[in-house]
mmCIF file with all atom_site columns, C-alpha atoms in Angstrom:
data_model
loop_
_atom_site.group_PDB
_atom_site.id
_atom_site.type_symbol
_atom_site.label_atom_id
_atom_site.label_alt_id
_atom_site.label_comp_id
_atom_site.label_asym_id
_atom_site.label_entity_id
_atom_site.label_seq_id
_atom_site.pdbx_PDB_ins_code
_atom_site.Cartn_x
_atom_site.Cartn_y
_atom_site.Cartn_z
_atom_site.occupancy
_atom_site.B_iso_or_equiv
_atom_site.pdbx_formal_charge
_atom_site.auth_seq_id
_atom_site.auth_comp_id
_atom_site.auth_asym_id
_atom_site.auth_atom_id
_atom_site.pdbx_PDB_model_num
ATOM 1   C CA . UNK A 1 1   ? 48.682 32.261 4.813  1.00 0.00 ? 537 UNK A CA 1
ATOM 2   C CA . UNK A 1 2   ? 47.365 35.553 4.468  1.00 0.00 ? 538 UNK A CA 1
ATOM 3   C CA . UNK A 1 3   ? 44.968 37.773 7.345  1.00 0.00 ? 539 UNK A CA 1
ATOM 4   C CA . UNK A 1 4   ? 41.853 36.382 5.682  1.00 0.00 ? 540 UNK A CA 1
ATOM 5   C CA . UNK A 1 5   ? 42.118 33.084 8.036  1.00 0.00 ? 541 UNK A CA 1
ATOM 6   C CA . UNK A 1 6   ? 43.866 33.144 10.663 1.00 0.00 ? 542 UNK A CA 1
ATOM 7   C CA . UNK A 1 7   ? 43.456 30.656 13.421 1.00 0.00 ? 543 UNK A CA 1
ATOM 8   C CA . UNK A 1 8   ? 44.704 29.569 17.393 1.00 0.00 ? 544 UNK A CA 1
ATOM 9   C CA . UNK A 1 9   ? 44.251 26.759 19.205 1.00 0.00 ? 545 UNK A CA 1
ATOM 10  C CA . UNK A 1 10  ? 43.175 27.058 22.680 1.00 0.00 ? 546 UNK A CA 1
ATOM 11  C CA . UNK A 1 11  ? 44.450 24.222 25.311 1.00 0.00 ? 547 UNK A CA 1
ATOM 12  C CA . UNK A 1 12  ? 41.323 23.670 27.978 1.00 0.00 ? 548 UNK A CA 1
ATOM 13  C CA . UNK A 1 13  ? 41.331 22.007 31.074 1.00 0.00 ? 549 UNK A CA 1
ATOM 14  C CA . UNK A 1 14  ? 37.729 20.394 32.120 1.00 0.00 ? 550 UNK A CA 1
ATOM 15  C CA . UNK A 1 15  ? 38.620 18.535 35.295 1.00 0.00 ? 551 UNK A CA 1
ATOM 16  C CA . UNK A 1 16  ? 37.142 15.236 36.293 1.00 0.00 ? 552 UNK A CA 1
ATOM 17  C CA . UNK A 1 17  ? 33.656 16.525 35.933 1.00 0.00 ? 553 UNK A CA 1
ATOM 18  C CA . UNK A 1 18  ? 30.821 16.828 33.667 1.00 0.00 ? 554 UNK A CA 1
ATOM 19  C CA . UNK A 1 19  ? 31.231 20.463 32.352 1.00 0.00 ? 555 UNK A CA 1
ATOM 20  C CA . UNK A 1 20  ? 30.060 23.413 30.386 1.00 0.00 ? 556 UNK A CA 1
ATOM 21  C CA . UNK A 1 21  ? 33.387 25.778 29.962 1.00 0.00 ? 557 UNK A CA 1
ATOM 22  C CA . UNK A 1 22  ? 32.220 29.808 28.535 1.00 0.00 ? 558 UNK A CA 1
ATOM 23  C CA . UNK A 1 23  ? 34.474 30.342 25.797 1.00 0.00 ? 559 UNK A CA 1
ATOM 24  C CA . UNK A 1 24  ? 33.513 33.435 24.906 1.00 0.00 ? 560 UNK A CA 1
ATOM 25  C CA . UNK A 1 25  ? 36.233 35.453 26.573 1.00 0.00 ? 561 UNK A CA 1
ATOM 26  C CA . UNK A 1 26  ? 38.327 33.840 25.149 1.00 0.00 ? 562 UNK A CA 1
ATOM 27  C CA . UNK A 1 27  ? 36.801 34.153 21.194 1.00 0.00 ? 563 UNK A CA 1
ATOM 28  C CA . UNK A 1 28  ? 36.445 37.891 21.806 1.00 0.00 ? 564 UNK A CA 1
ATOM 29  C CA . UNK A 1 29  ? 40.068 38.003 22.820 1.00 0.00 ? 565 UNK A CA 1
ATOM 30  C CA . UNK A 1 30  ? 40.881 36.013 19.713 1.00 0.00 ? 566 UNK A CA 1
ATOM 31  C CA . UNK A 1 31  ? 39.007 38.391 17.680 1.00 0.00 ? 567 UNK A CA 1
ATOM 32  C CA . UNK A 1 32  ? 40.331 41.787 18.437 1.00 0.00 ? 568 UNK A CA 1
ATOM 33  C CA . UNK A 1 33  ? 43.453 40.435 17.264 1.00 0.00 ? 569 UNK A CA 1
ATOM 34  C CA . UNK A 1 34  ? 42.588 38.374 14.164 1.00 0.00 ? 570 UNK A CA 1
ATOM 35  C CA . UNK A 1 35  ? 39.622 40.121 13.004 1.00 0.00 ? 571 UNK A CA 1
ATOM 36  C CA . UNK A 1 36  ? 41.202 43.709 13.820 1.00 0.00 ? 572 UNK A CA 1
ATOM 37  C CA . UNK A 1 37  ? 37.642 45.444 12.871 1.00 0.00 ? 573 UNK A CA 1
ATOM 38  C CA . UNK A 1 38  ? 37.031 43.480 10.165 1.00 0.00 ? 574 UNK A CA 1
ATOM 39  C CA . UNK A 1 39  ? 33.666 41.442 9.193  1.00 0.00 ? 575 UNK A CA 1
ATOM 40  C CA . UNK A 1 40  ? 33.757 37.281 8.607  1.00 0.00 ? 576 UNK A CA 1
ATOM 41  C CA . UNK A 1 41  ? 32.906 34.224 10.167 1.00 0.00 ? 577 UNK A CA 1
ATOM 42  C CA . UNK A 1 42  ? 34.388 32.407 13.445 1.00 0.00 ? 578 UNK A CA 1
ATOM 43  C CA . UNK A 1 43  ? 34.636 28.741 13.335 1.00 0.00 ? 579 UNK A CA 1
ATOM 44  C CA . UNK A 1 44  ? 34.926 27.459 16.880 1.00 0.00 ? 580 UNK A CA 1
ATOM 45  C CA . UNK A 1 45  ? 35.476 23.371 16.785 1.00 0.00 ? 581 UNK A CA 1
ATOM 46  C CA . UNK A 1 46  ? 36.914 21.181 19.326 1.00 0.00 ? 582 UNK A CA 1
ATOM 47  C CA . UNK A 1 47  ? 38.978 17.948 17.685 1.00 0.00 ? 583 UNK A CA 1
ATOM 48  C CA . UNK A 1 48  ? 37.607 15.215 20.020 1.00 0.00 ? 584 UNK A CA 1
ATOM 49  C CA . UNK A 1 49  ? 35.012 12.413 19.513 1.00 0.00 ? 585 UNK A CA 1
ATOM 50  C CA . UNK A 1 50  ? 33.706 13.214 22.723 1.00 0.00 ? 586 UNK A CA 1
ATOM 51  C CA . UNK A 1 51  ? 33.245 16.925 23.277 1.00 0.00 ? 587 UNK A CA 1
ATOM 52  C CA . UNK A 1 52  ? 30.715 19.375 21.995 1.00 0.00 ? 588 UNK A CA 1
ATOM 53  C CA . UNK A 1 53  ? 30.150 23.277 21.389 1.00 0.00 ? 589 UNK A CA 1
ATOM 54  C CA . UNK A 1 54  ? 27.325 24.998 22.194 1.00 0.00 ? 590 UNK A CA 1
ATOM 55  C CA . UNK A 1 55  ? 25.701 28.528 22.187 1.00 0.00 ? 591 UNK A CA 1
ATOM 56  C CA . UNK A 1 56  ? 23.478 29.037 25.212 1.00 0.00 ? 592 UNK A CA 1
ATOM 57  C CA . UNK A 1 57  ? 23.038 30.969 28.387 1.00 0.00 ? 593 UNK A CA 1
ATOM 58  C CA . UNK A 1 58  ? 25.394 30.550 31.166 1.00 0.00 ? 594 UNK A CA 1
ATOM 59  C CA . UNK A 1 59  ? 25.709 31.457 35.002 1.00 0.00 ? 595 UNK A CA 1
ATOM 60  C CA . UNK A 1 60  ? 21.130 31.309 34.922 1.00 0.00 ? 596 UNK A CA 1
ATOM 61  C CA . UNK A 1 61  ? 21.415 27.505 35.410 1.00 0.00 ? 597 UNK A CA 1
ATOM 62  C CA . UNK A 1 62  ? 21.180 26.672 31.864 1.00 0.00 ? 598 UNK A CA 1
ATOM 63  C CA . UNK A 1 63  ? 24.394 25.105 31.700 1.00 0.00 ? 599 UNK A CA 1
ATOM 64  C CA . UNK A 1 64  ? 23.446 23.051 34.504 1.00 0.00 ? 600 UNK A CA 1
ATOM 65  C CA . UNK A 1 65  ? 20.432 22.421 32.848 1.00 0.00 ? 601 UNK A CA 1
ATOM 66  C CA . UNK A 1 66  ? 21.931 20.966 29.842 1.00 0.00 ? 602 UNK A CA 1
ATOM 67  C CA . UNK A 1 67  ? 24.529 18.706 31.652 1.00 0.00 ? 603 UNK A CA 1
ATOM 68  C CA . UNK A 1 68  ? 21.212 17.540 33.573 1.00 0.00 ? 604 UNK A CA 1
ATOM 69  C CA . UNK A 1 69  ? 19.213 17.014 29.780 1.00 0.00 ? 605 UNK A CA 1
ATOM 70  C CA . UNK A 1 70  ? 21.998 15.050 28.629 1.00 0.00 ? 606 UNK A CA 1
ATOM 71  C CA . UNK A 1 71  ? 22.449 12.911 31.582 1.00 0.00 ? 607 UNK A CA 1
ATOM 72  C CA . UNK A 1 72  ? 18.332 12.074 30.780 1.00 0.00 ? 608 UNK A CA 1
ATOM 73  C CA . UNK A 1 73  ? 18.780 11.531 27.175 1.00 0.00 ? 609 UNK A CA 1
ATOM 74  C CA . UNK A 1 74  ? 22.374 9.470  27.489 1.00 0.00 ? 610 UNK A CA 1
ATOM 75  C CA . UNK A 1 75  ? 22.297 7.610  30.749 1.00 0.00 ? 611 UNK A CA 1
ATOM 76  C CA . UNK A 1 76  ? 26.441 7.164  32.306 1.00 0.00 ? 612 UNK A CA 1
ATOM 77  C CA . UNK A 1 77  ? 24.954 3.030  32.567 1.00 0.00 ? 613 UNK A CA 1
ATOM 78  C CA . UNK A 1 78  ? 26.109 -0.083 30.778 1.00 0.00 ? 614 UNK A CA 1
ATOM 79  C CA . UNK A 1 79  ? 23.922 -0.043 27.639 1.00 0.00 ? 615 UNK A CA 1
ATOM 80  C CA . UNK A 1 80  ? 26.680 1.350  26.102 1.00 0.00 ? 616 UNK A CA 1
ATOM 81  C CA . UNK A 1 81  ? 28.572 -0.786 22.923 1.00 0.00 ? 617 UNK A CA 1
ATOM 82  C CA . UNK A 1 82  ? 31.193 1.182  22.675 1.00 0.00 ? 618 UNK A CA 1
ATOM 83  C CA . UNK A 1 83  ? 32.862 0.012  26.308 1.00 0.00 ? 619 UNK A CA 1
ATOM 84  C CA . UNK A 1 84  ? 36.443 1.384  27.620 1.00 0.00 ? 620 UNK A CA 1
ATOM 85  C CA . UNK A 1 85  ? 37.034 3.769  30.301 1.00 0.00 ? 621 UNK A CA 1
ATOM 86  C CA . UNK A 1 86  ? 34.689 4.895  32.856 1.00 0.00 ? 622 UNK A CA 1
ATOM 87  C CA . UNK A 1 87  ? 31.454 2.933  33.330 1.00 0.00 ? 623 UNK A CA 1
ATOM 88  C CA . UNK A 1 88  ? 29.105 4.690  30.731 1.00 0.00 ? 624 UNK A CA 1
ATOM 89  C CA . UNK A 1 89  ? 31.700 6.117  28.237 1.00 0.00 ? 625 UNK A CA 1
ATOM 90  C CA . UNK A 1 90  ? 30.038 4.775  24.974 1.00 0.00 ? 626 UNK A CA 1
ATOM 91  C CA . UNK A 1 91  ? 27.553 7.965  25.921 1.00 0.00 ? 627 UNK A CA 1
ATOM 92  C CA . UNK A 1 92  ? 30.013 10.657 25.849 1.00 0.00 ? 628 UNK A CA 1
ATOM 93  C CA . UNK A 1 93  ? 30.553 8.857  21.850 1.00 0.00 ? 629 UNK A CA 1
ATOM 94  C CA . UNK A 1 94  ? 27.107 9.501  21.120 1.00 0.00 ? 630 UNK A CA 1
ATOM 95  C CA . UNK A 1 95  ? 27.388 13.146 22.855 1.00 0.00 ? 631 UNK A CA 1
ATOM 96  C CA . UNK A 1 96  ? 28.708 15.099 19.539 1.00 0.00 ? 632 UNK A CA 1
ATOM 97  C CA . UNK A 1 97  ? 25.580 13.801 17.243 1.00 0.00 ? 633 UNK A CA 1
ATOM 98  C CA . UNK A 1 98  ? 23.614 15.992 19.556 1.00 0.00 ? 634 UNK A CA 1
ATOM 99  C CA . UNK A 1 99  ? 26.128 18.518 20.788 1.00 0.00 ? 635 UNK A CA 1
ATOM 100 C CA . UNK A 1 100 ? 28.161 19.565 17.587 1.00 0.00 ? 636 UNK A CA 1
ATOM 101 C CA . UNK A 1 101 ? 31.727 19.848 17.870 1.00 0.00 ? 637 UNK A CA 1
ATOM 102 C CA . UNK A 1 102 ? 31.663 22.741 15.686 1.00 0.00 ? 638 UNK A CA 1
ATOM 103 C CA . UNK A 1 103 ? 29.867 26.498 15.694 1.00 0.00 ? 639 UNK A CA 1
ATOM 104 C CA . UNK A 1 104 ? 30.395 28.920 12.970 1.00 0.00 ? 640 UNK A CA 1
ATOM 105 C CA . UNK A 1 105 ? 29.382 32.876 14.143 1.00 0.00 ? 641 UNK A CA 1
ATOM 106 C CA . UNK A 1 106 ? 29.034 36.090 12.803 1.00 0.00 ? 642 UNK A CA 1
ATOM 107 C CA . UNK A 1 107 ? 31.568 38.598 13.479 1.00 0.00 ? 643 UNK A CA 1
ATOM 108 C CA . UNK A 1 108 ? 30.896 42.223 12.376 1.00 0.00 ? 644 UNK A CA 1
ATOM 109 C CA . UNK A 1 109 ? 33.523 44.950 12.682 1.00 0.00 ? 645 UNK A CA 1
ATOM 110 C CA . UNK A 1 110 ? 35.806 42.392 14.261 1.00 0.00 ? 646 UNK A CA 1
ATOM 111 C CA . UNK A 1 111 ? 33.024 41.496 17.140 1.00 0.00 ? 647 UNK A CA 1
ATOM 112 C CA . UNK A 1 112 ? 31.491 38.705 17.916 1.00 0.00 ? 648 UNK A CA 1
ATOM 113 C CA . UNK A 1 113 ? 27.572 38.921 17.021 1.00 0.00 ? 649 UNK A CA 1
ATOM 114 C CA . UNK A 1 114 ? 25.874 36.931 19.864 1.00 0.00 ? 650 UNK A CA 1
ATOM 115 C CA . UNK A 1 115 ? 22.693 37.389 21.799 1.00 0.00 ? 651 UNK A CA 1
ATOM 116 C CA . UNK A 1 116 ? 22.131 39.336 24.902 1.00 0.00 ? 652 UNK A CA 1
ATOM 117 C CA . UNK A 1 117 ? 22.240 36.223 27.198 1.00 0.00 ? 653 UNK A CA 1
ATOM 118 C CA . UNK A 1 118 ? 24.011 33.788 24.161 1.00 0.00 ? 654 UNK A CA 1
ATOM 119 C CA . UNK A 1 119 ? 27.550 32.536 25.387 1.00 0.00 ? 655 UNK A CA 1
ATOM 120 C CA . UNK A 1 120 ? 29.763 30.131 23.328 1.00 0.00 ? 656 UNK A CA 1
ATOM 121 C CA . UNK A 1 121 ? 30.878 26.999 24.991 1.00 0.00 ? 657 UNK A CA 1
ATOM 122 C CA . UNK A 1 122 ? 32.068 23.834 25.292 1.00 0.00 ? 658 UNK A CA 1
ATOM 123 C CA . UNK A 1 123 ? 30.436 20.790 26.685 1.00 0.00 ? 659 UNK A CA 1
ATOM 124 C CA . UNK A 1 124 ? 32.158 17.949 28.050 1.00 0.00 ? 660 UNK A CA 1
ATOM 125 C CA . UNK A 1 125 ? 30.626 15.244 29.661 1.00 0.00 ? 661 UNK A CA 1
ATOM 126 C CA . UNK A 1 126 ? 34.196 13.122 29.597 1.00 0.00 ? 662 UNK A CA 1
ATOM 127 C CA . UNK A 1 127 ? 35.618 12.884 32.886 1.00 0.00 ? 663 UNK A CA 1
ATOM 128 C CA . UNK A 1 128 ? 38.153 10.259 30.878 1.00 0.00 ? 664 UNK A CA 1
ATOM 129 C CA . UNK A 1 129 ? 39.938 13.311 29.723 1.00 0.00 ? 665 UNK A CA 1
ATOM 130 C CA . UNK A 1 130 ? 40.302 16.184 31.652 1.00 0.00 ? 666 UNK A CA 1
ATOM 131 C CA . UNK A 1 131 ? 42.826 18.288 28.450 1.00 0.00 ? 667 UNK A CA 1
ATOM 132 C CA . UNK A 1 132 ? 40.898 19.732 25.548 1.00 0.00 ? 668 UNK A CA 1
ATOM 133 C CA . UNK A 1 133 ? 41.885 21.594 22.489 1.00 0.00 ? 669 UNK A CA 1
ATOM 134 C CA . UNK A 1 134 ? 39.342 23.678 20.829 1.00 0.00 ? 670 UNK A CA 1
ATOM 135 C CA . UNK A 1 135 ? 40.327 25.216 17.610 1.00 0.00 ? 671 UNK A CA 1
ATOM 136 C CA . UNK A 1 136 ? 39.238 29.555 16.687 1.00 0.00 ? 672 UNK A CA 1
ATOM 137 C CA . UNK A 1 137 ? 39.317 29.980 13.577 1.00 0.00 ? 673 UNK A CA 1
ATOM 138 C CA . UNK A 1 138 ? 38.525 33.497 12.000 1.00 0.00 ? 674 UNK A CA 1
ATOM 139 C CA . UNK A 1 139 ? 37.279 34.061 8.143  1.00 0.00 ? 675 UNK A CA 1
ATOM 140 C CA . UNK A 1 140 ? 37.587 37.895 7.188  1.00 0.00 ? 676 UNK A CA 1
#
C-alpha cells in the first residue's frame, strides 16, 4: 500500500462505566507520523455496534453533559427489544444512529484541523465491554 493511506488501530480500554475517552492525542500522534506534513483526510471509526465518535468539548463538562443527554434520550430500562447483557443494553444498539461510529477530519500540513475547544472522541455507553478498537486512518 503506498503513503497515501496509511492506517493503525488503536486498542482502548473504557472500564465498566459510561464514558467519553479524548482521542485526540492520540490522532495527532498518529498524524505526525502518517501524514509527515502532508494535507488529506483522517477517518477515525470504531468497529462496534455499540460505540460512537464524537467531536466536542472535553474537561468543561460537556462530556458529562452528553453521557447525561443520552441517558435522557435512551433510558438503561427494559423497553429495550434487543435484550442480552446488562439490564438496558438494547440502548447502547440504538447509541451509533445518533452517535456515529465514524468522523472524517481535515488535516492540513500533516495537523489535525479542529476547533479551539473541539476534541475527538469516543463515546461508550457499554459497560458490557470494557476493550475497544478504534481504527485512524489517514488519506494524503
Amino acid at each position: 500500500m503506498s503513503d497515501a493511506f496509511t492506517t493503525r488501530v488503536l486498542q482502548i480500554t473504557t472500564g465498566s462505566a459510561e464514558t467519553v475517552v479524548d482521542l485526540t492525542a492520540d490522532c495527532e500522534a498518529f498524524l505526525r507520523e502518517a501524514a509527515a506534513g502532508r494535507d488529506g483526510l483522517l477517518n477515525v471509526f470504531v468497529p462496534h455496534a455499540t460505540a460512537g465518535i464524537a467531536v466536542l468539548e472535553t474537561g468543561a463538562g460537556s462530556d458529562d453533559d452528553l453521557l447525561a443527554a443520552l441517558h435522557t434520550l435512551l433510558p438503561a430500562d427494559d423497553r429495550w427489544q434487543h435484550r442480552h447483557g446488562s439490564p438496558g443494553h438494547g440502548r447502547d444498539h440504538v447509541l451509533p444512529a445518533l452517535v456515529a461510529p465514524h468522523a472524517t477530519l481535515p488535516v492540513v500540513a500533516g495537523s489535525l484541523e479542529l476547533g479551539t475547544w473541539q476534541s475527538v472522541c469516543l463515546v461508550d455507553t457499554n459497560r458490557d465491554n470494557p476493550q475497544r478498537q478504534v481504527r485512524l486512518s489517514f488519506l494524503g
